[in-house]
Amino acid sequence: GAVVSQHPSRVICKSGTSVKIECRSLDFQATTMFWYRQFPKQSLMLMATSNEGSKATYEQGVEKDKFLINHASLTLSTLTVTSAHPEDSSFYICSAREDTYLEAFFGQGTRLTVV
Amino acid sequence: AQTVTQSQPEMSVQEAETVTLSCTYDTSESDYYLFWYKQPPSRQMILVIRQEAYKQQNATENRFSVNFQKAAKSFSLKISDSQLGDAAMYFCAYRRPGGYGGSQGNLIFGKGTKLSVKP
């Protein structure tokens, strides 16, 4: 299957700072990328969907000014958590798909801890 | 809006035996895709099996098979000859078709079933 690489796998940041998470499709062009958030022992909740070169579409209740998503190329999308607070601590997972693919492929996830 | 329900928060199976995980979904659409994903402790999402709604034949991947009942909107996963490595969270997911436009093809997940395998 296709490979999606997500970095970093773990990050600890201080409250009030910003942190950037990268999601790269290594061997295909990701027409669409998805960002999910997963709380402990819970399911994945879609945060936003992004298409290359256009603004991301955020799900209801997700603050777009706090979770900045950039999909500047067909192989890279970034999620920046701005002015992070402890309640932003979570597991963030990206996935990517090319339009002809049936399924999306997932990155390894990023565990964010805000202290 | 589409919803996916997994009614079994936890399941347990003896090694080498068979276990079935349940999933139901709600949709008004006739064309869609269904998936089962496995999430081990590493939390990497791994595709187990997929089913296209227009296909009547149940999908099979080695020890994994599904029972797809479109009219009942049911999509259960059967794991045969269970192995210790099968222990994980299993998520059922629904996807609308399409890539361009509003649907975007995002996945809607159930809450998951934690599968334990006893040696």
Coordinates of N, CA and C in Angstrom, one line a residue:
Chain A
G1 N 0.8 -1.2 0.0 CA 0.0 0.0 0.0 C 0.8 1.2 0.0
A2 N 0.2 2.4 -0.2 CA 0.9 3.7 -0.2 C 1.3 4.0 1.2
V3 N 2.3 4.9 1.2 CA 2.9 5.3 2.5 C 2.7 6.7 2.8
V4 N 2.2 6.9 4.0 CA 2.1 8.3 4.6 C 2.9 8.4 5.8
S5 N 3.8 9.4 5.8 CA 4.7 9.6 6.9 C 4.3 10.9 7.7
Q6 N 4.2 10.7 9.0 CA 3.8 11.8 9.9 C 4.8 12.1 10.9
H7 N 5.2 13.4 11.1 CA 6.2 13.7 12.0 C 5.9 15.0 12.7
P8 N 6.2 15.1 14.0 CA 6.9 14.2 14.8 C 5.9 13.1 15.3
S9 N 6.5 12.1 15.9 CA 5.6 11.0 16.5 C 5.2 11.4 17.9
R10 N 6.0 12.2 18.5 CA 5.7 12.7 19.9 C 6.3 14.1 20.0
V11 N 5.5 14.9 20.7 CA 6.0 16.3 20.9 C 5.4 16.8 22.2
I12 N 6.3 17.4 23.0 CA 5.9 18.1 24.2 C 6.2 19.6 24.0
C13 N 5.2 20.4 24.3 CA 5.4 21.8 24.2 C 4.8 22.5 25.4
K14 N 5.3 23.8 25.6 CA 4.8 24.6 26.7 C 3.5 25.3 26.3
S15 N 2.7 25.5 27.3 CA 1.5 26.1 27.1 C 1.7 27.5 26.5
G16 N 1.0 27.9 25.4 CA 1.1 29.2 24.8 C 2.0 29.2 23.6
T17 N 2.7 28.1 23.4 CA 3.5 28.0 22.2 C 2.8 27.3 21.0
S18 N 3.4 27.3 19.9 CA 2.7 26.6 18.7 C 3.6 25.4 18.3
V19 N 2.9 24.5 17.7 CA 3.6 23.3 17.3 C 3.1 22.9 15.9
K20 N 4.0 22.4 15.1 CA 3.6 22.0 13.7 C 3.8 20.5 13.5
I21 N 2.8 19.9 12.9 CA 2.8 18.5 12.6 C 2.8 18.4 11.1
E22 N 3.7 17.5 10.6 CA 3.7 17.3 9.1 C 3.2 16.0 8.7
C23 N 2.6 16.0 7.6 CA 2.0 14.7 7.0 C 2.4 14.7 5.5
R24 N 3.2 13.7 5.2 CA 3.7 13.6 3.8 C 3.2 12.3 3.2
S25 N 2.8 12.3 1.9 CA 2.6 11.1 1.1 C 3.9 10.9 0.4
L26 N 4.4 9.7 0.6 CA 5.8 9.4 0.0 C 5.8 8.9 -1.4
D27 N 4.7 8.2 -1.8 CA 4.8 7.5 -3.1 C 3.5 7.7 -3.9
F28 N 2.7 8.7 -3.5 CA 1.6 9.1 -4.3 C 1.2 10.5 -4.1
Q29 N 0.4 11.0 -5.0 CA 0.0 12.4 -4.9 C -1.3 12.5 -4.1
A30 N -1.3 13.1 -3.0 CA -2.4 13.2 -2.1 C -3.3 14.3 -2.5
T31 N -4.3 14.0 -3.2 CA -5.3 15.0 -3.6 C -6.0 15.6 -2.4
T32 N -6.3 14.7 -1.5 CA -7.0 15.1 -0.3 C -6.3 14.6 0.9
M33 N -6.2 15.4 2.0 CA -5.7 15.0 3.2 C -6.7 15.3 4.3
F34 N -6.7 14.4 5.3 CA -7.6 14.5 6.4 C -6.8 14.6 7.7
W35 N -7.3 15.4 8.7 CA -6.7 15.4 10.0 C -7.8 15.0 11.0
Y36 N -7.3 14.0 11.8 CA -8.2 13.5 12.9 C -7.6 13.7 14.2
R37 N -8.4 13.7 15.2 CA -8.0 13.8 16.6 C -8.6 12.6 17.3
Q38 N -7.8 12.0 18.2 CA -8.2 10.9 18.9 C -7.9 11.0 20.4
F39 N -8.9 11.0 21.2 CA -8.7 11.1 22.7 C -8.5 9.6 23.2
P40 N -7.9 9.5 24.3 CA -7.7 8.1 24.9 C -8.9 7.3 24.9
K41 N -8.8 6.1 24.4 CA -9.8 5.1 24.4 C -11.1 5.6 23.6
Q42 N -10.9 6.5 22.7 CA -12.0 6.9 21.9 C -11.7 6.8 20.4
S43 N -12.7 7.1 19.6 CA -12.6 6.9 18.2 C -11.9 8.1 17.6
L44 N -11.7 8.1 16.3 CA -11.1 9.2 15.6 C -12.2 10.2 15.2
M45 N -11.9 11.4 15.4 CA -12.9 12.5 15.1 C -12.3 13.3 14.0
L46 N -12.9 13.5 12.9 CA -12.4 14.3 11.8 C -12.4 15.8 12.2
M47 N -11.2 16.4 12.1 CA -11.1 17.8 12.4 C -11.3 18.7 11.1
A48 N -10.6 18.2 10.0 CA -10.7 19.0 8.8 C -10.2 18.2 7.6
T49 N -10.6 18.7 6.5 CA -10.3 18.1 5.2 C -9.6 19.1 4.4
S50 N -8.5 18.8 3.7 CA -7.8 19.8 2.9 C -7.5 19.2 1.5
N51 N -7.6 20.1 0.6 CA -7.2 19.8 -0.8 C -6.1 20.7 -1.1
E52 N -5.2 20.2 -2.0 CA -4.0 20.9 -2.3 C -4.3 22.2 -3.0
G53 N -3.7 23.3 -2.4 CA -3.9 24.6 -3.0 C -5.1 25.3 -2.6
S54 N -5.9 24.8 -1.7 CA -7.2 25.5 -1.3 C -7.3 25.4 0.2
K55 N -8.2 26.2 0.7 CA -8.4 26.3 2.1 C -9.0 25.0 2.7
A56 N -8.7 24.7 3.9 CA -9.2 23.5 4.5 C -10.7 23.7 4.9
T57 N -11.4 22.6 4.9 CA -12.8 22.6 5.4 C -12.8 22.0 6.8
Y58 N -13.2 22.8 7.7 CA -13.2 22.4 9.1 C -14.6 21.8 9.5
E59 N -14.5 20.8 10.4 CA -15.7 20.3 11.0 C -16.3 21.2 12.0
Q60 N -17.6 21.1 12.2 CA -18.2 22.0 13.2 C -17.6 21.8 14.6
G61 N -17.3 22.9 15.2 CA -16.7 22.9 16.5 C -15.2 22.9 16.5
V62 N -14.6 22.8 15.4 CA -13.1 22.9 15.3 C -12.7 24.3 15.0
E63 N -11.9 24.9 15.9 CA -11.5 26.3 15.7 C -10.4 26.4 14.6
K64 N -10.7 27.0 13.5 CA -9.8 27.1 12.4 C -8.6 28.0 12.7
D65 N -8.8 29.0 13.6 CA -7.7 29.9 13.9 C -6.7 29.2 14.9
K66 N -7.2 28.2 15.5 CA -6.3 27.5 16.5 C -5.6 26.3 15.8
F67 N -6.3 25.6 14.9 CA -5.7 24.5 14.2 C -5.6 24.9 12.7
L68 N -4.4 25.4 12.4 CA -4.1 25.9 11.1 C -3.6 24.8 10.2
I69 N -4.3 24.6 9.1 CA -4.0 23.5 8.2 C -3.5 24.1 6.8
N70 N -2.4 23.7 6.4 CA -1.9 24.1 5.1 C -1.6 22.9 4.2
H71 N -2.1 22.9 3.0 CA -1.9 21.8 2.1 C -1.2 22.4 0.8
A72 N 0.0 22.8 1.0 CA 0.7 23.6 -0.1 C 1.1 22.8 -1.3
S73 N 1.2 21.4 -1.1 CA 1.6 20.6 -2.3 C 0.9 19.3 -2.3
L74 N 1.0 18.5 -3.3 CA 0.3 17.3 -3.4 C 0.9 16.2 -2.5
T75 N 2.0 16.5 -1.8 CA 2.6 15.5 -1.0 C 2.8 16.0 0.5
L76 N 2.4 17.2 0.8 CA 2.6 17.7 2.1 C 1.4 18.5 2.6
S77 N 1.0 18.1 3.8 CA 0.0 18.9 4.6 C 0.5 19.1 6.0
T78 N 0.3 20.3 6.5 CA 0.7 20.6 7.9 C -0.4 21.0 8.8
L79 N -0.4 20.6 10.0 CA -1.3 21.1 11.0 C -0.5 21.8 12.1
T80 N -0.9 23.1 12.3 CA -0.2 23.8 13.3 C -1.2 24.1 14.4
V81 N -0.8 23.7 15.6 CA -1.7 24.0 16.8 C -1.1 25.3 17.4
T82 N -1.9 26.3 17.3 CA -1.4 27.6 17.8 C -1.8 27.9 19.2
S83 N -0.9 28.6 19.9 CA -1.2 28.9 21.3 C -1.8 27.7 22.1
A84 N -1.0 26.7 22.1 CA -1.4 25.4 22.6 C -1.7 25.5 24.1
H85 N -2.7 24.8 24.5 CA -3.1 24.7 25.9 C -3.2 23.2 26.3
P86 N -3.1 22.9 27.6 CA -3.2 21.5 28.0 C -4.4 20.7 27.4
E87 N -5.5 21.4 27.2 CA -6.7 20.6 26.7 C -6.5 20.3 25.2
D88 N -5.4 20.8 24.6 CA -5.1 20.4 23.2 C -4.3 19.1 23.1
S89 N -3.9 18.7 24.3 CA -3.1 17.4 24.4 C -4.0 16.3 23.8
S90 N -3.4 15.6 22.9 CA -4.2 14.5 22.2 C -3.4 13.8 21.3
F91 N -3.9 12.8 20.6 CA -3.3 12.1 19.5 C -3.9 12.6 18.2
Y92 N -3.0 13.1 17.3 CA -3.5 13.6 16.0 C -3.0 12.7 14.9
I93 N -3.9 12.4 14.0 CA -3.6 11.4 12.9 C -4.0 12.1 11.6
C94 N -3.1 11.9 10.6 CA -3.4 12.4 9.3 C -3.7 11.2 8.4
S95 N -4.4 11.4 7.4 CA -4.6 10.4 6.3 C -4.6 11.1 5.0
A96 N -4.3 10.4 4.0 CA -4.2 11.0 2.7 C -4.7 10.0 1.6
R97 N -5.3 10.6 0.6 CA -5.8 9.7 -0.5 C -5.7 10.4 -1.8
E98 N -5.5 9.7 -2.8 CA -5.6 10.2 -4.2 C -6.9 9.8 -4.7
D99 N -7.5 10.6 -5.6 CA -8.9 10.5 -5.9 C -9.3 9.1 -6.5
T100 N -8.3 8.4 -7.1 CA -8.7 7.2 -7.7 C -8.6 6.0 -6.7
Y101 N -8.1 6.3 -5.5 CA -8.0 5.3 -4.5 C -9.3 5.1 -3.8
L102 N -9.6 3.8 -3.4 CA -10.7 3.6 -2.6 C -10.5 4.0 -1.2
E103 N -9.3 3.7 -0.7 CA -9.1 4.0 0.7 C -8.0 5.1 0.9
A104 N -8.1 5.7 2.1 CA -7.0 6.6 2.5 C -6.0 5.9 3.3
F105 N -4.8 6.4 3.3 CA -3.7 5.8 4.0 C -3.3 6.7 5.2
F106 N -3.0 6.1 6.3 CA -2.8 6.8 7.5 C -1.3 7.0 7.9
G107 N -1.1 8.2 8.5 CA 0.2 8.4 9.1 C 0.3 7.7 10.4
Q108 N 1.5 7.8 11.0 CA 1.7 7.0 12.3 C 1.1 7.7 13.5
G109 N 0.7 9.0 13.3 CA 0.1 9.7 14.4 C 1.1 10.5 15.2
T110 N 0.6 11.5 15.9 CA 1.5 12.4 16.7 C 0.8 12.5 18.0
R111 N 1.6 12.2 19.1 CA 1.1 12.4 20.4 C 1.6 13.8 20.9
L112 N 0.6 14.7 21.1 CA 1.0 16.0 21.5 C 0.6 16.1 23.0
T113 N 1.6 16.6 23.8 CA 1.4 16.9 25.2 C 1.8 18.3 25.4
V114 N 0.8 19.1 26.0 CA 1.1 20.5 26.3 C 1.2 20.6 27.8
V115 N 2.3 21.2 28.2 CA 2.5 21.2 29.7 C 2.5 22.7 30.1
Chain B
A1 N -27.3 12.7 8.2 CA -25.9 12.4 8.3 C -25.7 10.9 8.6
Q2 N -24.5 10.4 8.1 CA -24.3 9.0 8.3 C -23.7 8.8 9.7
T3 N -24.1 7.6 10.2 CA -23.5 7.2 11.5 C -23.1 5.7 11.4
V4 N -22.1 5.4 12.3 CA -21.6 4.1 12.4 C -21.7 3.6 13.8
T5 N -22.2 2.5 14.1 CA -22.4 2.0 15.5 C -21.7 0.7 15.7
Q6 N -20.8 0.6 16.7 CA -20.2 -0.6 17.1 C -20.7 -0.9 18.5
S7 N -21.5 -1.9 18.7 CA -22.2 -2.1 20.0 C -21.4 -2.9 21.0
Q8 N -20.3 -3.3 20.6 CA -19.4 -4.2 21.5 C -18.2 -3.4 21.9
P9 N -18.1 -2.8 23.0 CA -16.9 -2.0 23.4 C -15.7 -2.9 23.6
E10 N -15.9 -4.1 24.0 CA -14.8 -5.1 24.2 C -15.3 -6.5 23.9
M11 N -14.3 -7.2 23.3 CA -14.6 -8.6 23.0 C -13.3 -9.4 23.3
S12 N -13.5 -10.7 23.6 CA -12.4 -11.6 23.9 C -12.6 -12.9 23.2
V13 N -11.4 -13.4 22.7 CA -11.5 -14.7 22.0 C -10.3 -15.5 22.4
Q14 N -10.5 -16.8 22.4 CA -9.4 -17.7 22.6 C -8.5 -17.9 21.4
E15 N -7.2 -17.9 21.6 CA -6.3 -18.1 20.4 C -6.8 -19.3 19.6
A16 N -6.8 -19.2 18.3 CA -7.1 -20.2 17.3 C -8.6 -20.3 17.1
E17 N -9.4 -19.6 17.9 CA -10.9 -19.6 17.7 C -11.3 -18.4 16.8
T18 N -12.6 -18.4 16.6 CA -13.2 -17.4 15.7 C -14.0 -16.4 16.5
V19 N -14.0 -15.2 16.1 CA -14.7 -14.1 16.7 C -15.4 -13.2 15.7
T20 N -16.5 -12.7 16.0 CA -17.2 -11.8 15.1 C -17.5 -10.4 15.7
L21 N -17.1 -9.4 15.1 CA -17.3 -8.0 15.6 C -18.4 -7.4 14.8
S22 N -19.3 -6.7 15.5 CA -20.5 -6.2 14.9 C -20.3 -4.7 14.5
C23 N -21.0 -4.4 13.4 CA -21.1 -3.0 13.0 C -22.4 -2.7 12.3
T24 N -23.0 -1.7 12.6 CA -24.2 -1.2 11.8 C -24.0 0.2 11.5
Y25 N -24.7 0.6 10.4 CA -24.5 2.0 10.0 C -25.8 2.5 9.5
D26 N -25.9 3.8 9.4 CA -27.1 4.4 8.9 C -26.8 5.4 7.8
T27 N -27.4 5.2 6.6 CA -27.2 6.1 5.5 C -28.4 6.0 4.6
S28 N -28.6 7.1 3.8 CA -29.7 7.1 2.9 C -29.1 6.9 1.5
E29 N -27.8 6.7 1.4 CA -27.2 6.6 0.1 C -27.1 5.1 -0.3
S30 N -27.0 4.9 -1.6 CA -27.0 3.6 -2.1 C -25.6 3.1 -2.5
D31 N -24.7 4.1 -2.7 CA -23.4 3.8 -3.1 C -22.4 4.3 -2.0
Y32 N -21.6 3.4 -1.5 CA -20.6 3.8 -0.4 C -19.6 2.7 -0.3
Y33 N -18.7 3.0 0.6 CA -17.7 2.0 1.0 C -17.7 1.7 2.5
L34 N -17.3 0.5 2.8 CA -17.2 0.2 4.2 C -15.8 -0.4 4.5
F35 N -15.3 -0.1 5.7 CA -13.9 -0.6 6.0 C -13.9 -1.1 7.4
W36 N -13.0 -2.0 7.7 CA -12.5 -2.3 9.0 C -11.1 -2.0 9.1
Y37 N -10.8 -1.2 10.2 CA -9.4 -0.8 10.5 C -9.0 -1.4 11.8
K38 N -7.8 -1.8 11.9 CA -7.2 -2.3 13.2 C -6.2 -1.2 13.7
Q39 N -6.3 -1.0 15.0 CA -5.4 0.0 15.6 C -4.7 -0.7 16.8
P40 N -3.5 -1.2 16.6 CA -2.8 -1.9 17.7 C -2.3 -0.8 18.7
P41 N -1.6 -1.3 19.7 CA -1.1 -0.3 20.7 C -0.2 0.8 20.1
S42 N 0.5 0.5 19.0 CA 1.3 1.6 18.4 C 0.4 2.7 17.8
R43 N -0.9 2.5 17.7 CA -1.9 3.4 17.3 C -1.8 3.7 15.8
Q44 N -1.0 2.9 15.0 CA -1.0 3.0 13.6 C -2.3 2.4 13.1
M45 N -3.0 3.1 12.2 CA -4.3 2.6 11.7 C -3.9 1.7 10.5
I46 N -4.4 0.5 10.6 CA -4.1 -0.5 9.5 C -5.4 -1.0 8.9
L47 N -5.5 -0.9 7.6 CA -6.7 -1.4 6.9 C -6.7 -2.9 6.9
V48 N -7.8 -3.4 7.4 CA -8.0 -4.9 7.5 C -8.7 -5.4 6.3
I49 N -9.8 -4.7 5.9 CA -10.7 -5.2 4.8 C -11.6 -4.1 4.4
R50 N -12.0 -4.2 3.1 CA -13.0 -3.1 2.6 C -14.0 -3.8 1.8
Q51 N -15.2 -3.1 1.7 CA -16.3 -3.6 0.9 C -16.9 -2.5 0.2
E52 N -17.1 -2.7 -1.1 CA -17.9 -1.8 -1.9 C -19.4 -2.1 -1.8
A53 N -20.2 -1.2 -1.6 CA -21.6 -1.4 -1.4 C -22.3 -2.1 -2.6
Y54 N -21.8 -1.8 -3.8 CA -22.4 -2.3 -5.0 C -22.1 -3.8 -5.2
K55 N -21.2 -4.3 -4.5 CA -20.8 -5.7 -4.6 C -21.6 -6.6 -3.6
Q56 N -22.2 -7.6 -4.1 CA -23.0 -8.5 -3.3 C -22.1 -9.5 -2.6
Q57 N -21.0 -9.8 -3.2 CA -20.1 -10.8 -2.6 C -19.4 -10.2 -1.4
N58 N -19.3 -11.0 -0.3 CA -18.6 -10.5 0.9 C -17.1 -10.6 0.7
A59 N -16.5 -9.5 1.1 CA -15.0 -9.4 1.0 C -14.3 -10.4 1.9
T60 N -13.2 -10.9 1.5 CA -12.4 -11.8 2.3 C -10.9 -11.5 2.1
E61 N -10.2 -11.5 3.2 CA -8.7 -11.3 3.2 C -8.1 -12.2 4.2
N62 N -7.7 -13.4 3.6 CA -7.0 -14.4 4.5 C -8.0 -14.8 5.6
R63 N -7.6 -14.6 6.8 CA -8.4 -15.0 8.0 C -9.5 -14.0 8.3
F64 N -9.6 -13.0 7.6 CA -10.6 -11.9 7.8 C -11.7 -12.0 6.8
S65 N -12.9 -11.9 7.2 CA -14.0 -11.9 6.2 C -15.1 -11.0 6.8
V66 N -16.0 -10.6 5.9 CA -17.1 -9.7 6.4 C -18.4 -10.4 6.0
N67 N -19.4 -10.0 6.8 CA -20.8 -10.4 6.4 C -21.5 -9.0 6.2
F68 N -21.7 -8.7 4.9 CA -22.3 -7.5 4.5 C -23.7 -7.7 4.2
Q69 N -24.6 -7.1 5.0 CA -26.0 -7.2 4.7 C -26.5 -5.7 4.4
K70 N -26.6 -5.4 3.2 CA -26.9 -4.1 2.8 C -28.3 -3.6 3.2
A71 N -29.3 -4.5 3.1 CA -30.6 -4.1 3.5 C -30.7 -3.8 5.0
A72 N -30.0 -4.6 5.7 CA -30.0 -4.5 7.2 C -29.0 -3.4 7.6
K73 N -28.2 -2.9 6.7 CA -27.1 -2.0 7.0 C -26.2 -2.5 8.1
S74 N -25.7 -3.7 7.9 CA -24.9 -4.4 8.8 C -23.6 -4.8 8.1
F75 N -22.5 -4.7 8.9 CA -21.2 -5.0 8.3 C -20.3 -5.6 9.4
S76 N -20.4 -6.9 9.6 CA -19.7 -7.5 10.7 C -18.4 -8.1 10.2
L77 N -17.4 -8.2 11.0 CA -16.1 -8.7 10.7 C -15.9 -10.0 11.4
K78 N -15.5 -11.0 10.7 CA -15.2 -12.3 11.3 C -13.7 -12.6 11.2
I79 N -13.1 -12.9 12.3 CA -11.7 -13.2 12.4 C -11.6 -14.7 12.7
S80 N -11.0 -15.5 11.8 CA -10.9 -16.9 12.0 C -9.5 -17.2 12.5
D81 N -9.3 -18.3 13.2 CA -8.0 -18.8 13.7 C -7.3 -17.6 14.4
S82 N -7.9 -17.0 15.3 CA -7.4 -15.8 16.0 C -6.0 -16.0 16.5
Q83 N -5.2 -15.0 16.3 CA -3.8 -15.0 16.7 C -3.6 -13.9 17.8
L84 N -2.5 -14.0 18.5 CA -2.2 -13.0 19.6 C -2.0 -11.7 19.0
G85 N -1.5 -11.6 17.8 CA -1.2 -10.4 17.1 C -2.5 -9.7 16.6
D86 N -3.6 -10.4 16.7 CA -4.9 -9.7 16.3 C -5.4 -8.8 17.4
A87 N -4.9 -8.9 18.6 CA -5.3 -8.1 19.7 C -5.1 -6.6 19.4
A88 N -6.2 -5.8 19.4 CA -6.1 -4.4 19.0 C -7.5 -3.8 19.1
M89 N -7.6 -2.5 18.9 CA -8.9 -1.9 18.7 C -9.3 -2.0 17.2
Y90 N -10.5 -2.3 17.0 CA -11.0 -2.5 15.6 C -12.1 -1.4 15.4
F91 N -11.9 -0.7 14.3 CA -12.9 0.4 14.0 C -13.6 0.1 12.7
C92 N -14.9 0.2 12.7 CA -15.6 0.1 11.5 C -15.8 1.5 10.9
A93 N -15.7 1.6 9.6 CA -15.8 3.0 9.0 C -16.6 3.0 7.7
Y94 N -17.2 4.1 7.5 CA -18.0 4.3 6.3 C -17.5 5.5 5.5
R95 N -17.5 5.3 4.2 CA -17.1 6.4 3.4 C -18.0 6.6 2.2
R96 N -18.3 7.9 2.0 CA -19.1 8.2 0.8 C -18.2 8.1 -0.4
P97 N -18.7 7.8 -1.6 CA -17.9 7.8 -2.8 C -17.5 9.3 -3.1
G98 N -16.6 9.4 -4.0 CA -16.3 10.7 -4.6 C -15.0 11.2 -4.1
G99 N -14.4 12.1 -4.8 CA -13.2 12.8 -4.4 C -13.3 14.3 -4.5
Y100 N -13.8 14.7 -5.5 CA -14.0 16.2 -5.7 C -15.3 16.6 -5.1
G101 N -15.4 17.8 -4.7 CA -16.7 18.3 -4.3 C -16.9 18.1 -2.8
G102 N -18.1 18.3 -2.4 CA -18.4 18.4 -0.9 C -18.1 17.1 -0.1
S103 N -18.2 15.9 -0.7 CA -18.1 14.7 0.1 C -16.7 14.5 0.5
Q104 N -15.7 14.8 -0.4 CA -14.3 14.6 0.0 C -13.9 13.2 0.3
G105 N -14.8 12.3 0.5 CA -14.4 11.0 0.8 C -13.9 10.7 2.2
N106 N -14.3 11.5 3.2 CA -13.7 11.3 4.5 C -14.4 10.1 5.2
L107 N -13.7 9.5 6.1 CA -14.2 8.3 6.8 C -15.0 8.8 8.1
I108 N -16.1 8.0 8.3 CA -16.9 8.2 9.5 C -16.7 6.9 10.3
F109 N -16.1 7.0 11.5 CA -15.8 5.9 12.3 C -16.8 5.5 13.4
G110 N -16.9 4.2 13.7 CA -17.6 3.8 14.9 C -16.7 4.0 16.1
K111 N -17.2 3.7 17.3 CA -16.4 4.0 18.5 C -15.4 2.9 18.8
G112 N -15.4 1.8 18.1 CA -14.4 0.9 18.2 C -14.8 -0.3 19.1
T113 N -14.1 -1.4 18.9 CA -14.2 -2.6 19.7 C -12.8 -3.1 20.1
K114 N -12.6 -3.2 21.4 CA -11.3 -3.6 21.8 C -11.3 -5.2 21.9
L115 N -10.4 -5.8 21.1 CA -10.4 -7.2 21.0 C -9.2 -7.7 21.8
S116 N -9.4 -8.6 22.7 CA -8.4 -9.3 23.4 C -8.3 -10.8 23.0
V117 N -7.1 -11.3 22.9 CA -6.9 -12.7 22.4 C -6.2 -13.4 23.6
K118 N -6.8 -14.4 24.1 CA -6.3 -15.2 25.2 C -5.4 -16.4 24.7
P119 N -4.2 -16.5 25.2 CA -3.4 -17.7 24.8 C -3.9 -19.0 25.3

